[in-house]
Amino acid sequence: MNIQPGSSGTRKKTGRRTSDHGGGFDALCGLFASIGQVALIIILFGALFYTYIKLDQEINGADAEIRRINEECASVEREIAMLKNRRDDCSTLLYIQQQIARFDLGLKYVTQEQQQDIHLYSNAQLAQMRRYRMTSGQVAMDNNRRNPQAEIR
């Protein structure tokens, strides 16, 4: 037996009263509202699923592009390493002698136009040259101060 207050069997029932002329219309509207809610939920799940598929395709495309670019970079790096090895091989004296023999290149003496002399100066000579440059520069600056027209030439 239930002894809680208000739980007696004589409790009033609450609810909508349906009249004879509008009872079917209200039920039909409720059915359409339920169908609309279910359709809205299905559309939202469909949109989420479509977005997931679209983003997954873009991610897979970007991943394939990254792999292709990485393979291309590795190929270029291998080519650079091969070219460096080839340069090292071609700069050896043995290879140069083989090419001279292959193309029958005779060595010729250097002409005067091809020859340049390199002079190495001692520290004393370098100091003397610096002093000369400093004094000649100072003389030129003094001349320009006295004669402003000399700059115009």
PDB file of N, CA and C in Angstrom, residues 44-150:
ATOM      1  N   LEU A  44      21.245  16.439 -40.231  1.00  0.00           N
ATOM      2  CA  LEU A  44      22.448  16.880 -39.518  1.00  0.00           C
ATOM      3  C   LEU A  44      23.520  15.790 -39.517  1.00  0.00           C
ATOM      4  N   PHE A  45      23.109  14.532 -39.245  1.00  0.00           N
ATOM      5  CA  PHE A  45      24.085  13.442 -39.293  1.00  0.00           C
ATOM      6  C   PHE A  45      24.636  13.260 -40.701  1.00  0.00           C
ATOM      7  N   GLY A  46      23.800  13.420 -41.714  1.00  0.00           N
ATOM      8  CA  GLY A  46      24.257  13.320 -43.104  1.00  0.00           C
ATOM      9  C   GLY A  46      25.263  14.407 -43.432  1.00  0.00           C
ATOM     10  N   ALA A  47      24.997  15.639 -42.977  1.00  0.00           N
ATOM     11  CA  ALA A  47      25.923  16.745 -43.226  1.00  0.00           C
ATOM     12  C   ALA A  47      27.258  16.504 -42.532  1.00  0.00           C
ATOM     13  N   LEU A  48      27.199  16.007 -41.298  1.00  0.00           N
ATOM     14  CA  LEU A  48      28.441  15.693 -40.592  1.00  0.00           C
ATOM     15  C   LEU A  48      29.218  14.578 -41.292  1.00  0.00           C
ATOM     16  N   PHE A  49      28.509  13.560 -41.749  1.00  0.00           N
ATOM     17  CA  PHE A  49      29.151  12.451 -42.445  1.00  0.00           C
ATOM     18  C   PHE A  49      29.764  12.921 -43.766  1.00  0.00           C
ATOM     19  N   TYR A  50      29.042  13.781 -44.513  1.00  0.00           N
ATOM     20  CA  TYR A  50      29.555  14.329 -45.768  1.00  0.00           C
ATOM     21  C   TYR A  50      30.809  15.171 -45.509  1.00  0.00           C
ATOM     22  N   THR A  51      30.778  15.988 -44.461  1.00  0.00           N
ATOM     23  CA  THR A  51      31.939  16.812 -44.115  1.00  0.00           C
ATOM     24  C   THR A  51      33.132  15.927 -43.745  1.00  0.00           C
ATOM     25  N   TYR A  52      32.878  14.861 -42.997  1.00  0.00           N
ATOM     26  CA  TYR A  52      33.945  13.938 -42.622  1.00  0.00           C
ATOM     27  C   TYR A  52      34.570  13.306 -43.865  1.00  0.00           C
ATOM     28  N   ILE A  53      33.738  12.851 -44.793  1.00  0.00           N
ATOM     29  CA  ILE A  53      34.249  12.221 -46.019  1.00  0.00           C
ATOM     30  C   ILE A  53      35.036  13.228 -46.848  1.00  0.00           C
ATOM     31  N   LYS A  54      34.501  14.445 -46.980  1.00  0.00           N
ATOM     32  CA  LYS A  54      35.175  15.481 -47.784  1.00  0.00           C
ATOM     33  C   LYS A  54      36.538  15.832 -47.180  1.00  0.00           C
ATOM     34  N   LEU A  55      36.601  16.022 -45.869  1.00  0.00           N
ATOM     35  CA  LEU A  55      37.869  16.357 -45.226  1.00  0.00           C
ATOM     36  C   LEU A  55      38.854  15.192 -45.310  1.00  0.00           C
ATOM     37  N   ASP A  56      38.346  13.963 -45.197  1.00  0.00           N
ATOM     38  CA  ASP A  56      39.213  12.802 -45.317  1.00  0.00           C
ATOM     39  C   ASP A  56      39.827  12.723 -46.716  1.00  0.00           C
ATOM     40  N   GLN A  57      39.044  13.036 -47.744  1.00  0.00           N
ATOM     41  CA  GLN A  57      39.572  13.045 -49.114  1.00  0.00           C
ATOM     42  C   GLN A  57      40.649  14.113 -49.275  1.00  0.00           C
ATOM     43  N   GLU A  58      40.411  15.287 -48.723  1.00  0.00           N
ATOM     44  CA  GLU A  58      41.404  16.361 -48.828  1.00  0.00           C
ATOM     45  C   GLU A  58      42.686  15.993 -48.078  1.00  0.00           C
ATOM     46  N   ILE A  59      42.542  15.373 -46.923  1.00  0.00           N
ATOM     47  CA  ILE A  59      43.725  14.960 -46.153  1.00  0.00           C
ATOM     48  C   ILE A  59      44.509  13.903 -46.924  1.00  0.00           C
ATOM     49  N   ASN A  60      43.818  12.944 -47.513  1.00  0.00           N
ATOM     50  CA  ASN A  60      44.503  11.913 -48.295  1.00  0.00           C
ATOM     51  C   ASN A  60      45.195  12.507 -49.520  1.00  0.00           C
ATOM     52  N   GLY A  61      44.540  13.483 -50.175  1.00  0.00           N
ATOM     53  CA  GLY A  61      45.171  14.154 -51.321  1.00  0.00           C
ATOM     54  C   GLY A  61      46.411  14.920 -50.915  1.00  0.00           C
ATOM     55  N   ALA A  62      46.334  15.622 -49.782  1.00  0.00           N
ATOM     56  CA  ALA A  62      47.499  16.371 -49.298  1.00  0.00           C
ATOM     57  C   ALA A  62      48.623  15.417 -48.898  1.00  0.00           C
ATOM     58  N   ASP A  63      48.267  14.288 -48.308  1.00  0.00           N
ATOM     59  CA  ASP A  63      49.276  13.298 -47.919  1.00  0.00           C
ATOM     60  C   ASP A  63      49.981  12.733 -49.149  1.00  0.00           C
ATOM     61  N   ALA A  64      49.223  12.448 -50.202  1.00  0.00           N
ATOM     62  CA  ALA A  64      49.833  11.944 -51.439  1.00  0.00           C
ATOM     63  C   ALA A  64      50.758  12.997 -52.061  1.00  0.00           C
ATOM     64  N   GLU A  65      50.347  14.255 -52.023  1.00  0.00           N
ATOM     65  CA  GLU A  65      51.174  15.339 -52.561  1.00  0.00           C
ATOM     66  C   GLU A  65      52.461  15.490 -51.747  1.00  0.00           C
ATOM     67  N   ILE A  66      52.365  15.372 -50.432  1.00  0.00           N
ATOM     68  CA  ILE A  66      53.551  15.465 -49.568  1.00  0.00           C
ATOM     69  C   ILE A  66      54.510  14.321 -49.879  1.00  0.00           C
ATOM     70  N   ARG A  67      53.968  13.110 -50.047  1.00  0.00           N
ATOM     71  CA  ARG A  67      54.834  11.970 -50.381  1.00  0.00           C
ATOM     72  C   ARG A  67      55.526  12.191 -51.722  1.00  0.00           C
ATOM     73  N   ARG A  68      54.804  12.706 -52.720  1.00  0.00           N
ATOM     74  CA  ARG A  68      55.388  12.941 -54.035  1.00  0.00           C
ATOM     75  C   ARG A  68      56.506  13.977 -53.950  1.00  0.00           C
ATOM     76  N   ILE A  69      56.278  15.055 -53.206  1.00  0.00           N
ATOM     77  CA  ILE A  69      57.293  16.106 -53.066  1.00  0.00           C
ATOM     78  C   ILE A  69      58.512  15.576 -52.316  1.00  0.00           C
ATOM     79  N   ASN A  70      58.304  14.756 -51.274  1.00  0.00           N
ATOM     80  CA  ASN A  70      59.435  14.186 -50.539  1.00  0.00           C
ATOM     81  C   ASN A  70      60.262  13.262 -51.429  1.00  0.00           C
ATOM     82  N   GLU A  71      59.585  12.479 -52.270  1.00  0.00           N
ATOM     83  CA  GLU A  71      60.317  11.610 -53.197  1.00  0.00           C
ATOM     84  C   GLU A  71      61.104  12.435 -54.205  1.00  0.00           C
ATOM     85  N   GLU A  72      60.521  13.534 -54.670  1.00  0.00           N
ATOM     86  CA  GLU A  72      61.221  14.410 -55.613  1.00  0.00           C
ATOM     87  C   GLU A  72      62.441  15.051 -54.948  1.00  0.00           C
ATOM     88  N   CYS A  73      62.304  15.480 -53.688  1.00  0.00           N
ATOM     89  CA  CYS A  73      63.439  16.058 -52.955  1.00  0.00           C
ATOM     90  C   CYS A  73      64.552  15.030 -52.784  1.00  0.00           C
ATOM     91  N   ALA A  74      64.180  13.799 -52.456  1.00  0.00           N
ATOM     92  CA  ALA A  74      65.191  12.752 -52.301  1.00  0.00           C
ATOM     93  C   ALA A  74      65.893  12.482 -53.626  1.00  0.00           C
ATOM     94  N   SER A  75      65.142  12.518 -54.714  1.00  0.00           N
ATOM     95  CA  SER A  75      65.740  12.306 -56.036  1.00  0.00           C
ATOM     96  C   SER A  75      66.730  13.420 -56.374  1.00  0.00           C
ATOM     97  N   VAL A  76      66.347  14.661 -56.077  1.00  0.00           N
ATOM     98  CA  VAL A  76      67.244  15.793 -56.351  1.00  0.00           C
ATOM     99  C   VAL A  76      68.494  15.700 -55.477  1.00  0.00           C
ATOM    100  N   GLU A  77      68.335  15.296 -54.221  1.00  0.00           N
ATOM    101  CA  GLU A  77      69.502  15.152 -53.343  1.00  0.00           C
ATOM    102  C   GLU A  77      70.441  14.056 -53.842  1.00  0.00           C
ATOM    103  N   ARG A  78      69.877  12.949 -54.348  1.00  0.00           N
ATOM    104  CA  ARG A  78      70.726  11.893 -54.917  1.00  0.00           C
ATOM    105  C   ARG A  78      71.459  12.406 -56.153  1.00  0.00           C
ATOM    106  N   GLU A  79      70.764  13.192 -56.971  1.00  0.00           N
ATOM    107  CA  GLU A  79      71.395  13.741 -58.173  1.00  0.00           C
ATOM    108  C   GLU A  79      72.527  14.693 -57.804  1.00  0.00           C
ATOM    109  N   ILE A  80      72.328  15.507 -56.778  1.00  0.00           N
ATOM    110  CA  ILE A  80      73.376  16.430 -56.329  1.00  0.00           C
ATOM    111  C   ILE A  80      74.586  15.644 -55.838  1.00  0.00           C
ATOM    112  N   ALA A  81      74.343  14.581 -55.065  1.00  0.00           N
ATOM    113  CA  ALA A  81      75.457  13.759 -54.567  1.00  0.00           C
ATOM    114  C   ALA A  81      76.209  13.116 -55.731  1.00  0.00           C
ATOM    115  N   MET A  82      75.472  12.639 -56.746  1.00  0.00           N
ATOM    116  CA  MET A  82      76.142  12.039 -57.907  1.00  0.00           C
ATOM    117  C   MET A  82      76.965  13.076 -58.662  1.00  0.00           C
ATOM    118  N   LEU A  83      76.434  14.296 -58.798  1.00  0.00           N
ATOM    119  CA  LEU A  83      77.183  15.346 -59.497  1.00  0.00           C
ATOM    120  C   LEU A  83      78.440  15.748 -58.720  1.00  0.00           C
ATOM    121  N   LYS A  84      78.348  15.788 -57.391  1.00  0.00           N
ATOM    122  CA  LYS A  84      79.543  16.098 -56.592  1.00  0.00           C
ATOM    123  C   LYS A  84      80.603  15.022 -56.769  1.00  0.00           C
ATOM    124  N   ASN A  85      80.173  13.768 -56.772  1.00  0.00           N
ATOM    125  CA  ASN A  85      81.128  12.676 -56.995  1.00  0.00           C
ATOM    126  C   ASN A  85      81.738  12.773 -58.391  1.00  0.00           C
ATOM    127  N   ARG A  86      80.915  13.097 -59.375  1.00  0.00           N
ATOM    128  CA  ARG A  86      81.406  13.233 -60.754  1.00  0.00           C
ATOM    129  C   ARG A  86      82.410  14.380 -60.859  1.00  0.00           C
ATOM    130  N   ARG A  87      82.126  15.502 -60.173  1.00  0.00           N
ATOM    131  CA  ARG A  87      83.057  16.637 -60.178  1.00  0.00           C
ATOM    132  C   ARG A  87      84.383  16.244 -59.553  1.00  0.00           C
ATOM    133  N   ASP A  88      84.326  15.516 -58.447  1.00  0.00           N
ATOM    134  CA  ASP A  88      85.557  15.063 -57.801  1.00  0.00           C
ATOM    135  C   ASP A  88      86.351  14.133 -58.718  1.00  0.00           C
ATOM    136  N   ASP A  89      85.637  13.248 -59.410  1.00  0.00           N
ATOM    137  CA  ASP A  89      86.313  12.332 -60.333  1.00  0.00           C
ATOM    138  C   ASP A  89      86.942  13.087 -61.504  1.00  0.00           C
ATOM    139  N   CYS A  90      86.247  14.088 -61.998  1.00  0.00           N
ATOM    140  CA  CYS A  90      86.747  14.821 -63.167  1.00  0.00           C
ATOM    141  C   CYS A  90      87.892  15.775 -62.820  1.00  0.00           C
ATOM    142  N   SER A  91      88.057  16.094 -61.571  1.00  0.00           N
ATOM    143  CA  SER A  91      89.128  17.029 -61.216  1.00  0.00           C
ATOM    144  C   SER A  91      90.427  16.316 -60.832  1.00  0.00           C
ATOM    145  N   THR A  92      90.472  15.022 -60.931  1.00  0.00           N
ATOM    146  CA  THR A  92      91.713  14.305 -60.608  1.00  0.00           C
ATOM    147  C   THR A  92      92.695  14.431 -61.767  1.00  0.00           C
ATOM    148  N   LEU A  93      93.970  14.367 -61.455  1.00  0.00           N
ATOM    149  CA  LEU A  93      95.015  14.495 -62.457  1.00  0.00           C
ATOM    150  C   LEU A  93      94.963  13.340 -63.466  1.00  0.00           C
ATOM    151  N   LEU A  94      94.641  12.153 -63.003  1.00  0.00           N
ATOM    152  CA  LEU A  94      94.571  10.993 -63.887  1.00  0.00           C
ATOM    153  C   LEU A  94      93.483  11.185 -64.953  1.00  0.00           C
ATOM    154  N   TYR A  95      92.308  11.681 -64.538  1.00  0.00           N
ATOM    155  CA  TYR A  95      91.213  11.904 -65.499  1.00  0.00           C
ATOM    156  C   TYR A  95      91.608  12.975 -66.519  1.00  0.00           C
ATOM    157  N   ILE A  96      92.235  14.051 -66.031  1.00  0.00           N
ATOM    158  CA  ILE A  96      92.643  15.130 -66.944  1.00  0.00           C
ATOM    159  C   ILE A  96      93.676  14.611 -67.941  1.00  0.00           C
ATOM    160  N   GLN A  97      94.628  13.803 -67.487  1.00  0.00           N
ATOM    161  CA  GLN A  97      95.617  13.238 -68.410  1.00  0.00           C
ATOM    162  C   GLN A  97      94.949  12.310 -69.424  1.00  0.00           C
ATOM    163  N   GLN A  98      93.966  11.547 -68.999  1.00  0.00           N
ATOM    164  CA  GLN A  98      93.255  10.677 -69.938  1.00  0.00           C
ATOM    165  C   GLN A  98      92.512  11.485 -70.990  1.00  0.00           C
ATOM    166  N   GLN A  99      91.921  12.609 -70.596  1.00  0.00           N
ATOM    167  CA  GLN A  99      91.197  13.438 -71.559  1.00  0.00           C
ATOM    168  C   GLN A  99      92.160  14.124 -72.522  1.00  0.00           C
ATOM    169  N   ILE A 100      93.330  14.524 -72.031  1.00  0.00           N
ATOM    170  CA  ILE A 100      94.338  15.125 -72.914  1.00  0.00           C
ATOM    171  C   ILE A 100      94.772  14.103 -73.952  1.00  0.00           C
ATOM    172  N   ALA A 101      94.996  12.868 -73.527  1.00  0.00           N
ATOM    173  CA  ALA A 101      95.399  11.816 -74.464  1.00  0.00           C
ATOM    174  C   ALA A 101      94.245  11.466 -75.403  1.00  0.00           C
ATOM    175  N   ARG A 102      93.045  11.443 -74.908  1.00  0.00           N
ATOM    176  CA  ARG A 102      91.887  11.073 -75.731  1.00  0.00           C
ATOM    177  C   ARG A 102      91.647  12.066 -76.858  1.00  0.00           C
ATOM    178  N   PHE A 103      91.717  13.362 -76.550  1.00  0.00           N
ATOM    179  CA  PHE A 103      91.455  14.381 -77.556  1.00  0.00           C
ATOM    180  C   PHE A 103      92.728  14.883 -78.236  1.00  0.00           C
ATOM    181  N   ASP A 104      93.865  14.275 -77.929  1.00  0.00           N
ATOM    182  CA  ASP A 104      95.147  14.630 -78.517  1.00  0.00           C
ATOM    183  C   ASP A 104      95.430  16.123 -78.370  1.00  0.00           C
ATOM    184  N   LEU A 105      95.368  16.573 -77.140  1.00  0.00           N
ATOM    185  CA  LEU A 105      95.612  17.989 -76.843  1.00  0.00           C
ATOM    186  C   LEU A 105      97.087  18.155 -76.484  1.00  0.00           C
ATOM    187  N   GLY A 106      97.790  18.859 -77.311  1.00  0.00           N
ATOM    188  CA  GLY A 106      99.183  19.128 -77.007  1.00  0.00           C
ATOM    189  C   GLY A 106      99.297  20.376 -76.162  1.00  0.00           C
ATOM    190  N   LEU A 107     100.169  20.364 -75.196  1.00  0.00           N
ATOM    191  CA  LEU A 107     100.357  21.547 -74.374  1.00  0.00           C
ATOM    192  C   LEU A 107     101.197  22.555 -75.135  1.00  0.00           C
ATOM    193  N   LYS A 108     100.822  23.813 -75.059  1.00  0.00           N
ATOM    194  CA  LYS A 108     101.530  24.886 -75.746  1.00  0.00           C
ATOM    195  C   LYS A 108     102.028  25.874 -74.711  1.00  0.00           C
ATOM    196  N   TYR A 109     103.038  26.618 -75.116  1.00  0.00           N
ATOM    197  CA  TYR A 109     103.577  27.616 -74.211  1.00  0.00           C
ATOM    198  C   TYR A 109     102.597  28.772 -74.054  1.00  0.00           C
ATOM    199  N   VAL A 110     102.693  29.439 -72.914  1.00  0.00           N
ATOM    200  CA  VAL A 110     101.819  30.563 -72.619  1.00  0.00           C
ATOM    201  C   VAL A 110     102.290  31.775 -73.412  1.00  0.00           C
ATOM    202  N   THR A 111     101.329  32.498 -73.982  1.00  0.00           N
ATOM    203  CA  THR A 111     101.678  33.729 -74.693  1.00  0.00           C
ATOM    204  C   THR A 111     101.774  34.872 -73.687  1.00  0.00           C
ATOM    205  N   GLN A 112     102.304  35.996 -74.150  1.00  0.00           N
ATOM    206  CA  GLN A 112     102.489  37.149 -73.276  1.00  0.00           C
ATOM    207  C   GLN A 112     101.142  37.688 -72.786  1.00  0.00           C
ATOM    208  N   GLU A 113     100.099  37.596 -73.626  1.00  0.00           N
ATOM    209  CA  GLU A 113      98.783  38.114 -73.230  1.00  0.00           C
ATOM    210  C   GLU A 113      98.149  37.245 -72.132  1.00  0.00           C
ATOM    211  N   GLN A 114      98.522  35.991 -72.089  1.00  0.00           N
ATOM    212  CA  GLN A 114      97.937  35.094 -71.101  1.00  0.00           C
ATOM    213  C   GLN A 114      98.685  35.118 -69.766  1.00  0.00           C
ATOM    214  N   GLN A 115      99.819  35.737 -69.729  1.00  0.00           N
ATOM    215  CA  GLN A 115     100.659  35.687 -68.542  1.00  0.00           C
ATOM    216  C   GLN A 115     100.452  36.938 -67.698  1.00  0.00           C
ATOM    217  N   GLN A 116     100.359  36.746 -66.401  1.00  0.00           N
ATOM    218  CA  GLN A 116     100.254  37.864 -65.472  1.00  0.00           C
ATOM    219  C   GLN A 116     101.278  37.651 -64.362  1.00  0.00           C
ATOM    220  N   ASP A 117     101.861  38.736 -63.942  1.00  0.00           N
ATOM    221  CA  ASP A 117     102.842  38.665 -62.863  1.00  0.00           C
ATOM    222  C   ASP A 117     102.167  39.052 -61.553  1.00  0.00           C
ATOM    223  N   ILE A 118     102.431  38.287 -60.552  1.00  0.00           N
ATOM    224  CA  ILE A 118     101.907  38.576 -59.223  1.00  0.00           C
ATOM    225  C   ILE A 118     103.099  38.971 -58.362  1.00  0.00           C
ATOM    226  N   HIS A 119     102.988  40.134 -57.763  1.00  0.00           N
ATOM    227  CA  HIS A 119     104.080  40.633 -56.923  1.00  0.00           C
ATOM    228  C   HIS A 119     103.678  40.492 -55.466  1.00  0.00           C
ATOM    229  N   LEU A 120     104.551  39.924 -54.717  1.00  0.00           N
ATOM    230  CA  LEU A 120     104.342  39.833 -53.282  1.00  0.00           C
ATOM    231  C   LEU A 120     105.267  40.838 -52.613  1.00  0.00           C
ATOM    232  N   TYR A 121     104.695  41.668 -51.762  1.00  0.00           N
ATOM    233  CA  TYR A 121     105.454  42.720 -51.107  1.00  0.00           C
ATOM    234  C   TYR A 121     105.811  42.302 -49.696  1.00  0.00           C
ATOM    235  N   SER A 122     106.907  42.830 -49.212  1.00  0.00           N
ATOM    236  CA  SER A 122     107.291  42.594 -47.821  1.00  0.00           C
ATOM    237  C   SER A 122     106.497  43.561 -46.935  1.00  0.00           C
ATOM    238  N   ASN A 123     106.560  43.343 -45.633  1.00  0.00           N
ATOM    239  CA  ASN A 123     105.830  44.214 -44.703  1.00  0.00           C
ATOM    240  C   ASN A 123     106.328  45.653 -44.783  1.00  0.00           C
ATOM    241  N   ALA A 124     107.618  45.828 -44.959  1.00  0.00           N
ATOM    242  CA  ALA A 124     108.176  47.184 -45.055  1.00  0.00           C
ATOM    243  C   ALA A 124     107.656  47.877 -46.310  1.00  0.00           C
ATOM    244  N   GLN A 125     107.606  47.142 -47.420  1.00  0.00           N
ATOM    245  CA  GLN A 125     107.095  47.735 -48.656  1.00  0.00           C
ATOM    246  C   GLN A 125     105.612  48.081 -48.524  1.00  0.00           C
ATOM    247  N   LEU A 126     104.836  47.235 -47.856  1.00  0.00           N
ATOM    248  CA  LEU A 126     103.416  47.522 -47.656  1.00  0.00           C
ATOM    249  C   LEU A 126     103.224  48.767 -46.789  1.00  0.00           C
ATOM    250  N   ALA A 127     104.028  48.913 -45.743  1.00  0.00           N
ATOM    251  CA  ALA A 127     103.930  50.095 -44.878  1.00  0.00           C
ATOM    252  C   ALA A 127     104.280  51.356 -45.663  1.00  0.00           C
ATOM    253  N   GLN A 128     105.319  51.268 -46.517  1.00  0.00           N
ATOM    254  CA  GLN A 128     105.706  52.416 -47.324  1.00  0.00           C
ATOM    255  C   GLN A 128     104.582  52.788 -48.297  1.00  0.00           C
ATOM    256  N   MET A 129     103.935  51.794 -48.884  1.00  0.00           N
ATOM    257  CA  MET A 129     102.831  52.069 -49.814  1.00  0.00           C
ATOM    258  C   MET A 129     101.662  52.725 -49.077  1.00  0.00           C
ATOM    259  N   ARG A 130     101.362  52.302 -47.851  1.00  0.00           N
ATOM    260  CA  ARG A 130     100.274  52.911 -47.075  1.00  0.00           C
ATOM    261  C   ARG A 130     100.586  54.368 -46.750  1.00  0.00           C
ATOM    262  N   ARG A 131     101.846  54.620 -46.351  1.00  0.00           N
ATOM    263  CA  ARG A 131     102.224  56.011 -46.059  1.00  0.00           C
ATOM    264  C   ARG A 131     102.088  56.875 -47.300  1.00  0.00           C
ATOM    265  N   TYR A 132     102.495  56.349 -48.435  1.00  0.00           N
ATOM    266  CA  TYR A 132     102.415  57.106 -49.676  1.00  0.00           C
ATOM    267  C   TYR A 132     100.956  57.413 -50.021  1.00  0.00           C
ATOM    268  N   ARG A 133     100.096  56.421 -49.854  1.00  0.00           N
ATOM    269  CA  ARG A 133      98.673  56.633 -50.160  1.00  0.00           C
ATOM    270  C   ARG A 133      98.066  57.656 -49.227  1.00  0.00           C
ATOM    271  N   MET A 134      98.413  57.595 -47.961  1.00  0.00           N
ATOM    272  CA  MET A 134      97.854  58.539 -46.999  1.00  0.00           C
ATOM    273  C   MET A 134      98.330  59.949 -47.285  1.00  0.00           C
ATOM    274  N   THR A 135      99.609  60.133 -47.603  1.00  0.00           N
ATOM    275  CA  THR A 135     100.111  61.486 -47.862  1.00  0.00           C
ATOM    276  C   THR A 135      99.594  62.008 -49.182  1.00  0.00           C
ATOM    277  N   SER A 136      99.493  61.168 -50.188  1.00  0.00           N
ATOM    278  CA  SER A 136      98.986  61.659 -51.480  1.00  0.00           C
ATOM    279  C   SER A 136      97.502  61.973 -51.364  1.00  0.00           C
ATOM    280  N   GLY A 137      96.778  61.237 -50.559  1.00  0.00           N
ATOM    281  CA  GLY A 137      95.358  61.544 -50.349  1.00  0.00           C
ATOM    282  C   GLY A 137      95.198  62.833 -49.588  1.00  0.00           C
ATOM    283  N   GLN A 138      96.079  63.075 -48.612  1.00  0.00           N
ATOM    284  CA  GLN A 138      96.012  64.304 -47.829  1.00  0.00           C
ATOM    285  C   GLN A 138      96.324  65.504 -48.712  1.00  0.00           C
ATOM    286  N   VAL A 139      97.318  65.380 -49.597  1.00  0.00           N
ATOM    287  CA  VAL A 139      97.675  66.479 -50.494  1.00  0.00           C
ATOM    288  C   VAL A 139      96.500  66.779 -51.423  1.00  0.00           C
ATOM    289  N   ALA A 140      95.836  65.743 -51.927  1.00  0.00           N
ATOM    290  CA  ALA A 140      94.709  65.967 -52.829  1.00  0.00           C
ATOM    291  C   ALA A 140      93.573  66.664 -52.091  1.00  0.00           C
ATOM    292  N   MET A 141      93.331  66.291 -50.822  1.00  0.00           N
ATOM    293  CA  MET A 141      92.258  66.940 -50.066  1.00  0.00           C
ATOM    294  C   MET A 141      92.601  68.393 -49.788  1.00  0.00           C
ATOM    295  N   ASP A 142      93.874  68.701 -49.492  1.00  0.00           N
ATOM    296  CA  ASP A 142      94.285  70.083 -49.246  1.00  0.00           C
ATOM    297  C   ASP A 142      94.102  70.919 -50.511  1.00  0.00           C
ATOM    298  N   ASN A 143      94.437  70.361 -51.658  1.00  0.00           N
ATOM    299  CA  ASN A 143      94.270  71.096 -52.906  1.00  0.00           C
ATOM    300  C   ASN A 143      92.801  71.402 -53.171  1.00  0.00           C
ATOM    301  N   ASN A 144      91.919  70.477 -52.869  1.00  0.00           N
ATOM    302  CA  ASN A 144      90.496  70.704 -53.084  1.00  0.00           C
ATOM    303  C   ASN A 144      89.940  71.758 -52.145  1.00  0.00           C
ATOM    304  N   ARG A 145      90.490  71.869 -50.944  1.00  0.00           N
ATOM    305  CA  ARG A 145      90.011  72.894 -50.016  1.00  0.00           C
ATOM    306  C   ARG A 145      90.416  74.279 -50.481  1.00  0.00           C
ATOM    307  N   ARG A 146      91.626  74.361 -51.007  1.00  0.00           N
ATOM    308  CA  ARG A 146      92.093  75.674 -51.464  1.00  0.00           C
ATOM    309  C   ARG A 146      91.434  76.077 -52.773  1.00  0.00           C
ATOM    310  N   ASN A 147      91.138  75.082 -53.626  1.00  0.00           N
ATOM    311  CA  ASN A 147      90.605  75.384 -54.950  1.00  0.00           C
ATOM    312  C   ASN A 147      89.281  74.613 -55.121  1.00  0.00           C
ATOM    313  N   PRO A 148      88.144  75.230 -54.786  1.00  0.00           N
ATOM    314  CA  PRO A 148      86.867  74.505 -54.895  1.00  0.00           C
ATOM    315  C   PRO A 148      86.497  74.173 -56.335  1.00  0.00           C
ATOM    316  N   GLN A 149      87.045  74.822 -57.288  1.00  0.00           N
ATOM    317  CA  GLN A 149      86.745  74.544 -58.689  1.00  0.00           C
ATOM    318  C   GLN A 149      87.374  73.236 -59.145  1.00  0.00           C
ATOM    319  N   ALA A 150      88.326  72.692 -58.412  1.00  0.00           N
ATOM    320  CA  ALA A 150      88.999  71.463 -58.802  1.00  0.00           C
ATOM    321  C   ALA A 150      88.018  70.272 -58.728  1.00  0.00           C
TER     322      ALA A 150
END
